């Protein structure tokens, strides 16, 4: 992922893979549905890493750093 748009697209994919609506994910993450929508569309280039991490966690995922061109994460 190289851009905020890439992150937003992946977040939407993961939410759908977890079979969650925006409202359901928002409730699990303790944010509003409009916040989920903003994160998935990068409205006004507004993307809080804190919120992205909460949304990923609520959908059952976590964020890992991966060196460009490699499959493994930075921690292994």
PDB file of C-alpha atoms in Angstrom:
ATOM      1  CA  UNK A   1       0.000   0.000   0.000  1.00  0.00           C
ATOM      2  CA  UNK A   2       1.502   3.276  -1.048  1.00  0.00           C
ATOM      3  CA  UNK A   3      -1.258   5.853  -0.755  1.00  0.00           C
ATOM      4  CA  UNK A   4      -4.117   6.772   1.534  1.00  0.00           C
ATOM      5  CA  UNK A   5      -6.442   5.604  -1.219  1.00  0.00           C
ATOM      6  CA  UNK A   6      -4.776   2.164  -1.112  1.00  0.00           C
ATOM      7  CA  UNK A   7      -5.298   1.992   2.653  1.00  0.00           C
ATOM      8  CA  UNK A   8      -8.926   3.082   2.299  1.00  0.00           C
ATOM      9  CA  UNK A   9      -9.588   0.478  -0.403  1.00  0.00           C
ATOM     10  CA  UNK A  10      -7.992  -2.279   1.672  1.00  0.00           C
ATOM     11  CA  UNK A  11      -9.956  -1.256   4.760  1.00  0.00           C
ATOM     12  CA  UNK A  12     -13.198  -1.569   2.799  1.00  0.00           C
ATOM     13  CA  UNK A  13     -12.132  -4.985   1.444  1.00  0.00           C
ATOM     14  CA  UNK A  14     -11.311  -6.263   4.934  1.00  0.00           C
ATOM     15  CA  UNK A  15     -14.594  -4.978   6.380  1.00  0.00           C
ATOM     16  CA  UNK A  16     -16.519  -6.779   3.659  1.00  0.00           C
ATOM     17  CA  UNK A  17     -14.411  -9.935   4.115  1.00  0.00           C
ATOM     18  CA  UNK A  18     -15.411  -9.849   7.785  1.00  0.00           C
ATOM     19  CA  UNK A  19     -19.078  -9.613   6.662  1.00  0.00           C
ATOM     20  CA  UNK A  20     -19.570  -6.335   8.519  1.00  0.00           C
ATOM     21  CA  UNK A  21     -21.606  -3.312   7.515  1.00  0.00           C
ATOM     22  CA  UNK A  22     -20.122   0.121   8.110  1.00  0.00           C
ATOM     23  CA  UNK A  23     -22.500   0.499  11.055  1.00  0.00           C
ATOM     24  CA  UNK A  24     -21.502  -2.830  12.601  1.00  0.00           C
ATOM     25  CA  UNK A  25     -17.794  -2.071  12.243  1.00  0.00           C
ATOM     26  CA  UNK A  26     -18.323   1.386  13.717  1.00  0.00           C
ATOM     27  CA  UNK A  27     -20.048  -0.056  16.766  1.00  0.00           C
ATOM     28  CA  UNK A  28     -17.321  -2.658  17.301  1.00  0.00           C
ATOM     29  CA  UNK A  29     -14.599  -0.002  16.976  1.00  0.00           C
ATOM     30  CA  UNK A  30     -16.400   2.606  19.082  1.00  0.00           C
ATOM     31  CA  UNK A  31     -16.599   5.192  16.295  1.00  0.00           C
ATOM     32  CA  UNK A  32     -19.440   6.608  14.208  1.00  0.00           C
ATOM     33  CA  UNK A  33     -20.588   5.127  10.901  1.00  0.00           C
ATOM     34  CA  UNK A  34     -19.643   8.399   9.213  1.00  0.00           C
ATOM     35  CA  UNK A  35     -16.081   7.924  10.496  1.00  0.00           C
ATOM     36  CA  UNK A  36     -15.936   4.497   8.843  1.00  0.00           C
ATOM     37  CA  UNK A  37     -17.262   6.018   5.634  1.00  0.00           C
ATOM     38  CA  UNK A  38     -14.642   8.795   5.774  1.00  0.00           C
ATOM     39  CA  UNK A  39     -11.847   6.280   6.312  1.00  0.00           C
ATOM     40  CA  UNK A  40     -13.048   4.167   3.373  1.00  0.00           C
ATOM     41  CA  UNK A  41     -13.245   7.124   1.003  1.00  0.00           C
ATOM     42  CA  UNK A  42     -10.401   9.268   2.363  1.00  0.00           C
ATOM     43  CA  UNK A  43     -12.774  12.210   2.540  1.00  0.00           C
ATOM     44  CA  UNK A  44     -10.768  15.433   2.545  1.00  0.00           C
ATOM     45  CA  UNK A  45      -7.567  13.364   2.783  1.00  0.00           C
ATOM     46  CA  UNK A  46      -8.568  12.796   6.408  1.00  0.00           C
ATOM     47  CA  UNK A  47      -7.293   9.465   7.691  1.00  0.00           C
ATOM     48  CA  UNK A  48      -6.365   9.015  11.323  1.00  0.00           C
ATOM     49  CA  UNK A  49      -3.964   6.136  11.894  1.00  0.00           C
ATOM     50  CA  UNK A  50      -5.466   5.654  15.348  1.00  0.00           C
ATOM     51  CA  UNK A  51      -8.915   5.165  13.827  1.00  0.00           C
ATOM     52  CA  UNK A  52      -7.597   2.905  11.053  1.00  0.00           C
ATOM     53  CA  UNK A  53      -5.998   0.665  13.696  1.00  0.00           C
ATOM     54  CA  UNK A  54      -9.251   0.561  15.701  1.00  0.00           C
ATOM     55  CA  UNK A  55     -11.271  -0.334  12.604  1.00  0.00           C
ATOM     56  CA  UNK A  56      -8.829  -3.043  11.546  1.00  0.00           C
ATOM     57  CA  UNK A  57      -8.860  -4.510  15.051  1.00  0.00           C
ATOM     58  CA  UNK A  58     -12.650  -4.466  15.195  1.00  0.00           C
ATOM     59  CA  UNK A  59     -12.777  -6.352  11.879  1.00  0.00           C
ATOM     60  CA  UNK A  60     -10.329  -8.938  13.232  1.00  0.00           C
ATOM     61  CA  UNK A  61      -7.160  -7.703  11.524  1.00  0.00           C
ATOM     62  CA  UNK A  62      -3.939  -6.000  12.563  1.00  0.00           C
ATOM     63  CA  UNK A  63      -1.484  -3.796  10.710  1.00  0.00           C
ATOM     64  CA  UNK A  64       2.047  -5.001   9.924  1.00  0.00           C
ATOM     65  CA  UNK A  65       4.880  -3.222   8.166  1.00  0.00           C
ATOM     66  CA  UNK A  66       6.118  -5.056   5.073  1.00  0.00           C
ATOM     67  CA  UNK A  67       9.291  -4.044   3.248  1.00  0.00           C
ATOM     68  CA  UNK A  68       8.495  -3.128  -0.339  1.00  0.00           C
ATOM     69  CA  UNK A  69       9.077  -6.094  -2.613  1.00  0.00           C
ATOM     70  CA  UNK A  70       8.995  -8.643   0.231  1.00  0.00           C
ATOM     71  CA  UNK A  71       6.285 -10.948   1.523  1.00  0.00           C
ATOM     72  CA  UNK A  72       7.280 -11.032   5.203  1.00  0.00           C
ATOM     73  CA  UNK A  73       6.646  -8.397   7.835  1.00  0.00           C
ATOM     74  CA  UNK A  74       9.320  -6.253   9.477  1.00  0.00           C
ATOM     75  CA  UNK A  75       9.188  -8.459  12.591  1.00  0.00           C
ATOM     76  CA  UNK A  76       9.814 -11.725  10.832  1.00  0.00           C
TER      77      UNK A  76
END
